[in-house]
XYZ file of C-alpha atoms in Angstrom:
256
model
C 0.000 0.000 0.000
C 1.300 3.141 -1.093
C 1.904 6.272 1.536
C -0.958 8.568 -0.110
C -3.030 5.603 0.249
C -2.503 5.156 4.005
C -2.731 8.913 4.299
C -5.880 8.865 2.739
C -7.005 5.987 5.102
C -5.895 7.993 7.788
C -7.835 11.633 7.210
C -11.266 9.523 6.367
C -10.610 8.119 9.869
C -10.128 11.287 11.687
C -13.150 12.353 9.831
C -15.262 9.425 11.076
C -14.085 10.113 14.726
C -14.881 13.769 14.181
C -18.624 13.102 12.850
C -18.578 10.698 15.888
C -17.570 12.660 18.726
C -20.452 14.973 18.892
C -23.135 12.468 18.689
C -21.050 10.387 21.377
C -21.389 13.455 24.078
C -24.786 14.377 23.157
C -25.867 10.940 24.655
C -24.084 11.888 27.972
C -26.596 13.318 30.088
C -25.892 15.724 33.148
C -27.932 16.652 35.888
C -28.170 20.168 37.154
C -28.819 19.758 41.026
C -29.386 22.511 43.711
C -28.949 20.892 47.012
C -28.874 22.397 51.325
C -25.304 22.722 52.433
C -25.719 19.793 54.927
C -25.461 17.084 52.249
C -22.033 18.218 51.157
C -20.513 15.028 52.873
C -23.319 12.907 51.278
C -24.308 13.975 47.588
C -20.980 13.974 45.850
C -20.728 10.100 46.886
C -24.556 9.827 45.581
C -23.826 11.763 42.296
C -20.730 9.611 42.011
C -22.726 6.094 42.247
C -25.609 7.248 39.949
C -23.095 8.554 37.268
C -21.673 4.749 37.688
C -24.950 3.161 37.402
C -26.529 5.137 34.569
C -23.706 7.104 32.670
C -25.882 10.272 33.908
C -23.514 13.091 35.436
C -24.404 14.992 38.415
C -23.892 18.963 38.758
C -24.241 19.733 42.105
C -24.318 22.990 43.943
C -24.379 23.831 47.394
C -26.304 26.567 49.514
C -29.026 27.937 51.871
C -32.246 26.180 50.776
C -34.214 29.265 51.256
C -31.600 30.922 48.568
C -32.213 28.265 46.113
C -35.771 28.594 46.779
C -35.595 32.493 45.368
C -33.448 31.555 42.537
C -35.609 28.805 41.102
C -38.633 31.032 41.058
C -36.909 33.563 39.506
C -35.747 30.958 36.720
C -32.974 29.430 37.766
C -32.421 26.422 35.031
C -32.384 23.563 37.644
C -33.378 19.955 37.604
C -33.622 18.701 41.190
C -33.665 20.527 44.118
C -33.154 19.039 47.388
C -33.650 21.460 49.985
C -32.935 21.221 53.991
C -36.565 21.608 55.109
C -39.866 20.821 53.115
C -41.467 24.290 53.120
C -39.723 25.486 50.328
C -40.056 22.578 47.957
C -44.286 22.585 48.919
C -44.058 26.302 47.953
C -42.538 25.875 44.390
C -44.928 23.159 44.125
C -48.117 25.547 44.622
C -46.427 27.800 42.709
C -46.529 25.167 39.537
C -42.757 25.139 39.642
C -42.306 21.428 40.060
C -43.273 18.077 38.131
C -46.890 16.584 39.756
C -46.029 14.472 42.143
C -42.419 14.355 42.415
C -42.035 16.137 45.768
C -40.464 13.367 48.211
C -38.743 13.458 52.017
C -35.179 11.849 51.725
C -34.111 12.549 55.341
C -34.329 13.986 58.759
C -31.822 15.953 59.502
C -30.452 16.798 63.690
C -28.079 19.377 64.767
C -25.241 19.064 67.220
C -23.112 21.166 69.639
C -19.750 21.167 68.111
C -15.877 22.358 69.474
C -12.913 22.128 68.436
C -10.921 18.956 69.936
C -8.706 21.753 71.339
C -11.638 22.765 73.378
C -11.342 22.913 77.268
C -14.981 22.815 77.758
C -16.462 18.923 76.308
C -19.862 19.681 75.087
C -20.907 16.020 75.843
C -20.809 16.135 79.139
C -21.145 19.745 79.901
C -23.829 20.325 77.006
C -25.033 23.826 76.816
C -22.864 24.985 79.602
C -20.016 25.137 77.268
C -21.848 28.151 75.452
C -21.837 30.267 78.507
C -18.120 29.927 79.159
C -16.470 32.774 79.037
C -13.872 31.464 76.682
C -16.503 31.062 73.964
C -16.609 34.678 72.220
C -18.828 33.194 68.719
C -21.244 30.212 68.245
C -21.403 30.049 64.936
C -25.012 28.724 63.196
C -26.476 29.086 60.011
C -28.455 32.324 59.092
C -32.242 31.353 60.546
C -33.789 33.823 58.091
C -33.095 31.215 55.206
C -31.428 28.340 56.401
C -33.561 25.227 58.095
C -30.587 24.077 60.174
C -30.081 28.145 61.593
C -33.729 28.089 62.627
C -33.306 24.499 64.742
C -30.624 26.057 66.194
C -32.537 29.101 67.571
C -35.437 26.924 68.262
C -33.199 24.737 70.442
C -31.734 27.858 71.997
C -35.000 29.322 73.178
C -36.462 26.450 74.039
C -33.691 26.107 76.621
C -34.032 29.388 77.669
C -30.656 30.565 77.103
C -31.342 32.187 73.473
C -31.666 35.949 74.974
C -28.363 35.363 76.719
C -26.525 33.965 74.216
C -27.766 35.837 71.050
C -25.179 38.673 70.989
C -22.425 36.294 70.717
C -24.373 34.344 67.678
C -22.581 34.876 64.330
C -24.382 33.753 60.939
C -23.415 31.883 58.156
C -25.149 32.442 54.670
C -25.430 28.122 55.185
C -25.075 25.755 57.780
C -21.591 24.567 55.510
C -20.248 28.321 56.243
C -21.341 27.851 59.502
C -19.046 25.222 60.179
C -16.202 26.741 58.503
C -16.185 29.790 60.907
C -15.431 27.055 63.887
C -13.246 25.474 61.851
C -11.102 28.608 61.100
C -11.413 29.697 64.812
C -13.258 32.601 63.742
C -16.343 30.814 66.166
C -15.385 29.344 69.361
C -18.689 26.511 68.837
C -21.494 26.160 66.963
C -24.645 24.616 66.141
C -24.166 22.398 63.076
C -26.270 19.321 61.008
C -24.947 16.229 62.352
C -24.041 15.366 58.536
C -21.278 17.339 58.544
C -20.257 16.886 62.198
C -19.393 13.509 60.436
C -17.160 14.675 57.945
C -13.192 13.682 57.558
C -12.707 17.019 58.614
C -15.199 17.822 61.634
C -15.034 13.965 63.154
C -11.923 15.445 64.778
C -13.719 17.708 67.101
C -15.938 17.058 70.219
C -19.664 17.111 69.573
C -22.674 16.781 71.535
C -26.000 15.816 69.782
C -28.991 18.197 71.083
C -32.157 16.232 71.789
C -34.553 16.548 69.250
C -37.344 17.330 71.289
C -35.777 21.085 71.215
C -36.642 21.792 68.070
C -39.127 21.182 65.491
C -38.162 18.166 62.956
C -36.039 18.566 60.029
C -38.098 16.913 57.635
C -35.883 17.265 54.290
C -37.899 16.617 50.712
C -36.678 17.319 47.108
C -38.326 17.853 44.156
C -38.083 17.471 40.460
C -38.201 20.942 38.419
C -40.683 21.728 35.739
C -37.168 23.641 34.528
C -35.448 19.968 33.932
C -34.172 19.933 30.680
C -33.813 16.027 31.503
C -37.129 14.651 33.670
C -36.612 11.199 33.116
C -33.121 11.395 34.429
C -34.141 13.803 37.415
C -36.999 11.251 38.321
C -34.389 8.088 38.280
C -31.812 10.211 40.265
C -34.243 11.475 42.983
C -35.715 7.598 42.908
C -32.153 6.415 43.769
C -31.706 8.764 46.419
C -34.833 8.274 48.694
C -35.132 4.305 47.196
C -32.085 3.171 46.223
C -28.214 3.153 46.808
C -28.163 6.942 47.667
C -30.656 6.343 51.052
C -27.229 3.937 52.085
C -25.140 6.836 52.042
C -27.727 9.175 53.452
C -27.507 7.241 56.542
C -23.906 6.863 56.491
C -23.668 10.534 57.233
C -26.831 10.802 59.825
C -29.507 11.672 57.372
């Protein structure tokens, strides 16, 4: 066979490959997913499996559910969103801004006392005592005027009747994930976290107490699938695996 002739062989090839490619990547599906900041230890371990399973990739973005909540009525182009309370997903549904009948609970979430390890006061056997020490400057918690997990933490607060004298030394985070960072960093002395990320690599380190639940009303966490999915079919299988299948393992992995 003569070079031009295996030249020629060559550039039809690249040509094929070219045609190819396009259609090859317009069968790979993607999944644009909203979800509350307390399933950053969870979802990416979710999105992971179901990408595995089906070949569908997972986008996922994290935040205050009450955020998301604003930005999908204002258009944000979304398939799932799995929000931190259910209140905002039954909202979008009267508001016609989800598919009939895809609005589902996938967990209940709790919130903990959390310190650093470095801590002198231990939280699990001191409890809410630790919060009046005078070492403790910050307790960090997520914003309660759109975050689920900020708003158990006040309830939890007032309920125990130390909310008025603890409230000047409460700092916000726009999430409960922020939240946790400003303990982290030692810009917070404590704070009042979701138990899911209390579990995390990075957070199992400190000391944590878990606050009865009976101080605050239930974190009943649903999701819903988006009259904005560009993809239903593959929004409805993902939320399926995550309150039915695989994804519920991992939920409970992480407290959810």
């Amino acid at each position: 066979m003569t070079f031009n002739k295996i030249f020629a062989r060559f550039v039809l090839a690249l040509a094929v490959a070219a045609n190819c490619a396009p259609m090859i990547l317009a069968q790979k599906k993607q999944l644009h997913v909203a979800a509350a900041a307390d399933l950053q230890t969870a979802m990416p371990e979710i999105a992971k499996a179901f990408e595995a399973q089906t070949g569908t990739s997972v986008d996922v973005v994290y935040g205050s559910s009450g955020n998301f909540y604003a930005q999908i009525r204002n258009g944000a182009p979304l398939d799932v969103f799995f929000s931190a309370d259910s209140g905002y997903p039954r909202k979008l549904e009267e508001l016609g801004l989800t598919e009939p009948n895809s609005l589902a609970i996938y967990a209940n979430g709790s919130i903990v006392l959390w310190m650093p390890a470095s801590a002198s006061c231990h939280p699990e056997r001191e409890q809410w005592k630790c919060l009046q020490d005078s070492a403790v400057k910050k307790i960090a918690i997520a914003n309660p005027e759109h975050a689920p997990y900020g708003r158990a933490a006040v309830a939890a607060l007032q309920k125990t009747g130390i909310y008025e004298q603890l409230k000047a030394k409460l700092v916000f985070g726009e999430n409960i994930s922020q939240a946790a960072q400003f303990v982290q960093s030692g810009n917070a002395q404590a704070g009042i976290l979701a138990y899911s990320l209390a579990l995390s690599p990075a957070l199992r380190r400190g000391q944590q107490w878990k606050i009865p639940m009976e101080l605050y009303p239930r974190i009943e966490q649903s999701a819903v699938v988006l009259k904005s999915a560009k993809e239903r079919a593959a929004a409805q299988e993902f939320l399926k695996f995550v309150t039915q299948g695989a994804g519920r393992e991992v939920l409970a992995k992480f407290g959810l």
